[in-house]
Tab-separated table of C-alpha atoms and ligand atoms in Angstrom:
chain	number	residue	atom	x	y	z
A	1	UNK	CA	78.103	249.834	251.409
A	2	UNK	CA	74.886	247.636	251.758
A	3	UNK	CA	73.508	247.348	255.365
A	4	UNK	CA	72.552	243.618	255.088
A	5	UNK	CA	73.244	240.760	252.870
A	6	UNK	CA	72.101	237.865	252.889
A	7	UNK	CA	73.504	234.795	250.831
A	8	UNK	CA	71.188	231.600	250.245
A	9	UNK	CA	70.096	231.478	254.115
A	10	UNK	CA	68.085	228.290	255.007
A	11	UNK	CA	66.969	226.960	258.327
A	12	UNK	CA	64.964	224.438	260.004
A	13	UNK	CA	63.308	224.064	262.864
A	14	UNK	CA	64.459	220.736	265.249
A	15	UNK	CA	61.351	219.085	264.457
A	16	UNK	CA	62.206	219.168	260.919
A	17	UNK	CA	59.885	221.955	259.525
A	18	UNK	CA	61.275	223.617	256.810
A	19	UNK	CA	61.264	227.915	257.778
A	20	UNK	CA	63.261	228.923	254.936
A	21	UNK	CA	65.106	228.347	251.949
A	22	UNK	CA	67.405	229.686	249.611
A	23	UNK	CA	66.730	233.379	251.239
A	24	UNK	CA	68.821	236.209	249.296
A	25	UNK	CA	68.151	239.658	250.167
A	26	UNK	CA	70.560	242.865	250.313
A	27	UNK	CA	69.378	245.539	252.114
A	28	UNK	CA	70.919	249.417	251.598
A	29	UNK	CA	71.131	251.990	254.066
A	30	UNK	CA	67.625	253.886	255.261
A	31	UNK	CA	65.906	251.560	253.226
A	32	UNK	CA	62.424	251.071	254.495
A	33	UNK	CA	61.527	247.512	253.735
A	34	UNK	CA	58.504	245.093	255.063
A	35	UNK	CA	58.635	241.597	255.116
A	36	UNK	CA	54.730	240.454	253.695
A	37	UNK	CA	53.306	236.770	253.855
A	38	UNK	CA	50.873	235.049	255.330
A	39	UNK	CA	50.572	233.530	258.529
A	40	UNK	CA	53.570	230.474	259.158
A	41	UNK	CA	55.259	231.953	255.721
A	42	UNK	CA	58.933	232.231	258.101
A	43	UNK	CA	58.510	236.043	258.717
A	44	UNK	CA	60.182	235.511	262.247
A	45	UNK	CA	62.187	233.641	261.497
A	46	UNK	CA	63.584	235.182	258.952
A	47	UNK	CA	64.092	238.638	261.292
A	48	UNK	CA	65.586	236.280	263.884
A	49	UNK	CA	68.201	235.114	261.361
A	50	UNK	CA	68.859	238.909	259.921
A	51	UNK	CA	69.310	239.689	263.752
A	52	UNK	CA	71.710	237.054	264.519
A	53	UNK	CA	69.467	235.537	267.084
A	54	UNK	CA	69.992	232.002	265.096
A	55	UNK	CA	72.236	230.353	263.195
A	56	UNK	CA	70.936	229.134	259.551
A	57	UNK	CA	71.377	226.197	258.329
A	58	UNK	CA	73.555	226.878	255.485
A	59	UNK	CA	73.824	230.773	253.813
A	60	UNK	CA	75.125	233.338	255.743
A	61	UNK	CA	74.624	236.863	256.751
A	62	UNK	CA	76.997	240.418	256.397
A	63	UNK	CA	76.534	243.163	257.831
A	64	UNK	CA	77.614	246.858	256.871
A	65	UNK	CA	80.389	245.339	254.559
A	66	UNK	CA	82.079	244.083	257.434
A	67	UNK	CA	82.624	240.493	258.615
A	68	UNK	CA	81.954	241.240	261.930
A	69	UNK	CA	78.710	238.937	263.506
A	70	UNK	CA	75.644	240.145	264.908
A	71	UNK	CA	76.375	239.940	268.510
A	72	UNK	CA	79.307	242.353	267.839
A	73	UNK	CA	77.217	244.939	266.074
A	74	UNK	CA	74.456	245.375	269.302
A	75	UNK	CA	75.447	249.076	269.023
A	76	UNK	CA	74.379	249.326	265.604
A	77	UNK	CA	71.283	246.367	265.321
A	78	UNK	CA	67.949	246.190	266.710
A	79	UNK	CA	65.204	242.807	266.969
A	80	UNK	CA	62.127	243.569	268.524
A	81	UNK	CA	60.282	240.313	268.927
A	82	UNK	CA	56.653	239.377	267.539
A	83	UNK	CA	55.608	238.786	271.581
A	84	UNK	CA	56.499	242.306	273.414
A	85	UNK	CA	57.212	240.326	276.606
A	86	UNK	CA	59.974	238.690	275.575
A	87	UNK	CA	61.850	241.579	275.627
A	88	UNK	CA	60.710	243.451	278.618
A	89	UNK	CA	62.439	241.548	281.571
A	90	UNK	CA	63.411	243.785	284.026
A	91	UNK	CA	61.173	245.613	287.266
A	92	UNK	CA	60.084	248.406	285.119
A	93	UNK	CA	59.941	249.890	282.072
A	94	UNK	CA	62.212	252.221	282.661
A	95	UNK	CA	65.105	249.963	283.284
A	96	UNK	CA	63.790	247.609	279.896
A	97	UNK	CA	64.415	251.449	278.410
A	98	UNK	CA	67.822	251.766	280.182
A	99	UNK	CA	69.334	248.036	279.445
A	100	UNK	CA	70.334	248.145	275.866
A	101	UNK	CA	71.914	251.330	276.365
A	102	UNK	CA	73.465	250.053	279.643
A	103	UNK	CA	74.824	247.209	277.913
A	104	UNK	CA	76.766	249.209	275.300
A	105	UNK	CA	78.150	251.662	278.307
A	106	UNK	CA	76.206	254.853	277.035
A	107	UNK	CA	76.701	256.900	279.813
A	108	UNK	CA	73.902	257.901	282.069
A	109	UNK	CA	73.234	261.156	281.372
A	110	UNK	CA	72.978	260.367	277.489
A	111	UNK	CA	70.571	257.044	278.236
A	112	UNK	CA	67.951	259.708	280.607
A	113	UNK	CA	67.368	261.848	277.589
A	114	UNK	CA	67.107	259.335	275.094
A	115	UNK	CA	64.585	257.107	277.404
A	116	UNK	CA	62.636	260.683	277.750
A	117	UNK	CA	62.829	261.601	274.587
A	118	UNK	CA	61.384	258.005	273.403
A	119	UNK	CA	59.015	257.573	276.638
A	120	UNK	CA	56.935	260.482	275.306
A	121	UNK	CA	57.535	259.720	271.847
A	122	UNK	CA	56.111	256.735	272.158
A	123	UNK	CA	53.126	257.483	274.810
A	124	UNK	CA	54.904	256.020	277.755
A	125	UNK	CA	55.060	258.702	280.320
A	126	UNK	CA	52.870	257.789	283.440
A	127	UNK	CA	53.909	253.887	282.626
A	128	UNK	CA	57.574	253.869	283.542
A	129	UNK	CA	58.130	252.963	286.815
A	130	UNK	CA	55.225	250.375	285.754
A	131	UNK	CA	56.838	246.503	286.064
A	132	UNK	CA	55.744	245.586	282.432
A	133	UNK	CA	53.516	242.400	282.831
A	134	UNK	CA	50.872	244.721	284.575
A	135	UNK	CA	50.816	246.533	280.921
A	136	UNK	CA	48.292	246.441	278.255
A	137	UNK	CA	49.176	244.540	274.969
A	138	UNK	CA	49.176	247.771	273.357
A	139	UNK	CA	51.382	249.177	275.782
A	140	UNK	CA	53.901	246.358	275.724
A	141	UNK	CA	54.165	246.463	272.401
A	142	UNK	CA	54.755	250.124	272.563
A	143	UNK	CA	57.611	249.793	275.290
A	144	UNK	CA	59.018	247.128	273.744
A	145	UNK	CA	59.783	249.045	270.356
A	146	UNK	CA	60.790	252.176	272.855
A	147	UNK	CA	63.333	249.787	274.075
A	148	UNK	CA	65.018	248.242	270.254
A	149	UNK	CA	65.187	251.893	269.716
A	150	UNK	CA	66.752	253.096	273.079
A	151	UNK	CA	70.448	252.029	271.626
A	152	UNK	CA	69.969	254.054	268.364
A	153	UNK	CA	70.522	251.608	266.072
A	154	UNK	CA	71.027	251.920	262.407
A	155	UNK	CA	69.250	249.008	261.461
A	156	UNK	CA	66.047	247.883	263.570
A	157	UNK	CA	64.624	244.418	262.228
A	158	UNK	CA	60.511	244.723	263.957
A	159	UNK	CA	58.365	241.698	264.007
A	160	UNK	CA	54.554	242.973	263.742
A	161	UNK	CA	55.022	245.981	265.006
A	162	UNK	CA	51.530	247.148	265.156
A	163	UNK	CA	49.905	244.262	266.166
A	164	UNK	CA	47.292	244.514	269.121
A	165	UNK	CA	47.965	247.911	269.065
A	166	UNK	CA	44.732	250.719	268.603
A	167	UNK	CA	44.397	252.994	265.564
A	168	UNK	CA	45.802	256.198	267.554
A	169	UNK	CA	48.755	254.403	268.759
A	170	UNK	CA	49.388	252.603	265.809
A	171	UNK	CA	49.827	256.232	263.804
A	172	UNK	CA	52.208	257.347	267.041
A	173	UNK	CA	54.258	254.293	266.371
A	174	UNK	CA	54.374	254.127	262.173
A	175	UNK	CA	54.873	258.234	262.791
A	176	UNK	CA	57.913	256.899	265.272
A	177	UNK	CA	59.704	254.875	262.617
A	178	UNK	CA	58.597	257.098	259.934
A	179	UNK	CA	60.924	259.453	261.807
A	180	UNK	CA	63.574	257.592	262.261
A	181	UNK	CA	63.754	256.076	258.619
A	182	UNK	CA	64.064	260.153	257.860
A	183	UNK	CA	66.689	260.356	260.477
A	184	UNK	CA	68.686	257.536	258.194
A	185	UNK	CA	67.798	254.280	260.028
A	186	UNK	CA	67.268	251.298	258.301
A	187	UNK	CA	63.736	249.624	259.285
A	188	UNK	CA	62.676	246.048	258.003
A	189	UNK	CA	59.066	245.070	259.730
A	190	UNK	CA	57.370	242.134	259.137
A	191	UNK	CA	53.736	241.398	258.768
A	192	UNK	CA	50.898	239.693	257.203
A	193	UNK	CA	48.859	242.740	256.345
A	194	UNK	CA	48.930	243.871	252.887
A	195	UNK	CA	46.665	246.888	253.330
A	196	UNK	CA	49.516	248.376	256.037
A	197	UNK	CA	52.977	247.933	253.604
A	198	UNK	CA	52.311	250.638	251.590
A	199	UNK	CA	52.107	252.597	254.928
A	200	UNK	CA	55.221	251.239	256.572
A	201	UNK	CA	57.473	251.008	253.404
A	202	UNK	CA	58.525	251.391	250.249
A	203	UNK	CA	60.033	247.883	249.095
A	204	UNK	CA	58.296	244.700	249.435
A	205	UNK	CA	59.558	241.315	250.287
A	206	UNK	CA	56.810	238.334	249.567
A	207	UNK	CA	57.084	235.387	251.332
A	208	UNK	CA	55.047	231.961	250.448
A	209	UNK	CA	53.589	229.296	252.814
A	210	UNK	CA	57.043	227.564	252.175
A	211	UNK	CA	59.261	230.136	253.046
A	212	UNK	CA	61.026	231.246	249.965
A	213	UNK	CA	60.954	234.716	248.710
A	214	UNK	CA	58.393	235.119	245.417
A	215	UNK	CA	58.285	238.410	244.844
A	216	UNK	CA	61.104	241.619	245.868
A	217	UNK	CA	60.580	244.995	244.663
A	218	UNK	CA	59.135	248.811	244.966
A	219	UNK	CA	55.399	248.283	246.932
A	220	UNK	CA	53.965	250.051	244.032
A	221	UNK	CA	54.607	247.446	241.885
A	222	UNK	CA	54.450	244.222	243.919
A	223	UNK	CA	51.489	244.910	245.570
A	224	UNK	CA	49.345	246.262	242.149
A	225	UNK	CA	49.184	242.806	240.721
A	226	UNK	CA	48.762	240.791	244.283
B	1	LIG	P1	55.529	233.825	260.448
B	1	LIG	O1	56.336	234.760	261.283
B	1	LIG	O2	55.523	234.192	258.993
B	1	LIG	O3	54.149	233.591	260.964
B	1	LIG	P2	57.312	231.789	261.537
B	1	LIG	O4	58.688	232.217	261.182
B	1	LIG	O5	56.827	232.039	262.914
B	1	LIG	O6	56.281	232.390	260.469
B	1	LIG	O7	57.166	230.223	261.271
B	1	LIG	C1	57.613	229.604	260.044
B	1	LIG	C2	57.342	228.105	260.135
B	1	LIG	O8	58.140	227.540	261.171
B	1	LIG	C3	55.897	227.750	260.467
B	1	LIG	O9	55.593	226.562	259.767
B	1	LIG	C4	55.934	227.491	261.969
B	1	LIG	O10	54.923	226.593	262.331
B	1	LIG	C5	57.304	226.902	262.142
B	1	LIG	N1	57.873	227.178	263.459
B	1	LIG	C6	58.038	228.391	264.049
B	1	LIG	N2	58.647	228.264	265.249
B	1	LIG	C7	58.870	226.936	265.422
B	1	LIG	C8	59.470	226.145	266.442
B	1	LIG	N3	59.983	226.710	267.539
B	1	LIG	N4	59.522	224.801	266.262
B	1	LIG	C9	59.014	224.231	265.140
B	1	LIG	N5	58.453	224.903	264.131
B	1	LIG	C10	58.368	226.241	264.265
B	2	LIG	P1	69.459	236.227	273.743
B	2	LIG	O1	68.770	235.229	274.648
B	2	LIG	O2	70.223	235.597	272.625
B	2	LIG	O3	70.242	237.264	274.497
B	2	LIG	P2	67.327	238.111	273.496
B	2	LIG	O4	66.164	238.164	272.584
B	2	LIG	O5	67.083	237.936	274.950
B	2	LIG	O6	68.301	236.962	272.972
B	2	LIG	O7	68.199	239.418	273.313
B	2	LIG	C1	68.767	239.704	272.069
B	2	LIG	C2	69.541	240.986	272.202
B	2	LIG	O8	68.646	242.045	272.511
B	2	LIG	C3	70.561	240.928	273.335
B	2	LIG	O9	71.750	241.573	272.900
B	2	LIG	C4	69.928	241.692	274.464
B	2	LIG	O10	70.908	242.371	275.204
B	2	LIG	C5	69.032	242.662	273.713
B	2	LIG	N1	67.825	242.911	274.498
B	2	LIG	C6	66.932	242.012	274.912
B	2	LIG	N2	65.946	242.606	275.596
B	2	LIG	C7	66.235	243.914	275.635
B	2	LIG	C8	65.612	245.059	276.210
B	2	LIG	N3	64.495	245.002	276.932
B	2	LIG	N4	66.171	246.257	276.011
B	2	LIG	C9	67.277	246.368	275.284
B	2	LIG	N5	67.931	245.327	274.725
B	2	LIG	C10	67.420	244.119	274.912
């Protein structure tokens, strides 16, 4: 059964832009799938729809063939936002590590060696106790993926995930996911950097300036003739 399907989604902003239109995409399990357009294309939006963080304004979205909504399947879904701050909220990284996991009623013991096991996975060590505004970009961006992944989801939806970040810690991060995706997770990432999608996955979605989908297929072949 597919992971995600999407039917004709469309949405609009309250100002009246235009996001998206007529967006169709069906996603299969431990696909490894970025989200490519330029600047403004509706990248983030887009994610935030697949995540269930808005409501489109027509089309609709499944999930694991079920018809259960996003906000039932936190166990199983992850958003990390384009700004890293918006999800780190809490007094310290640590407990932005421990709240998805709290949330779901993961039991302690289980939550300390995931948050371990991702805290050096991810570079975060001597930055845990740390409240996270006094963090680096970088960093944030780091703790904030460290956190989407802290519930083990099966699907993890990442807006930009590499932005900001330096070259050393953007190979610990792609190695990260690259890891997971092996481990069966399901990782859609969005961003407007051709050069990195052959890195980061092996399907392409192509989104134009007016937020409709132009192109859907293997990178190879997408990205020869772009
Ligand atoms: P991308 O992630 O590809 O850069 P976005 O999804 O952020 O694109 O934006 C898609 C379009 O929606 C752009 O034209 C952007 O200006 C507009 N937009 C984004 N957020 C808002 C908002 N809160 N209100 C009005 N327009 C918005
Ligand atoms: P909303 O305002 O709709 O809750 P958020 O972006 O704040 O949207 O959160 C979306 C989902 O992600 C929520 O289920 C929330 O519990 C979860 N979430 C937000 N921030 C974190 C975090 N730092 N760690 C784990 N889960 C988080």
């Amino acid at each position: 059964m597919n992971t995600l399907d999407a039917r004709d989604l469309s949405f609009a902003y309250p100002d009246g832009t235009t996001a998206l239109g007529g967006i169709d995409l069906t996603i299969e399990a431990g696909e490894r799938v970025a989200i490519l357009g330029p600047n403004g294309a509706g990248k983030s939006t887009l994610l935030s729809l697949l995540a269930g963080l808005r409501d489109p304004a027509s089309g609709e979205v499944r999930y694991f063939g079920t018809d259960e909504s996003a906000d039932d399947l936190r166990d199983r879904i992850a958003h990390c936002p384009q700004t890293p701050a918006d999800y780190l909220f809490n007094a310290t990284v640590r407990e932005d590590l421990e709240y998805g996991p709290a949330q779901l009623g993961i039991d302690r013991g289980t939550a300390t060696g995931r948050i371990d096991a991702l805290a050096a996975e991810f570079g975060l060590d001597g930055l845990l106790e740390k409240p996270p505004f006094r963090l680096s970009g970088g960093e944030q961006r780091r703790a904030s993926l460290a956190a989407a992944l802290a519930v083990d989801p099966e699907l993890v939806l990442l807006d930009e995930p590499v932005a900001d970040v330096d070259a050393d810690h953007r190979e610990m991060i792609l190695d990260a996911l690259d890891r997971r995706n092996e481990a069966g997770t399901t990782i859609v990432v969005s961003t407007p950097d051709a050069d990195l999608v052959p890195r980061i996955a092996d399907r392409v979605v192509l989104l134009d300036r007016t937020g409709s989908i132009v192109r859907d297929g293997q990178v190879r072949e997408v990205l020869t003739d772009h």
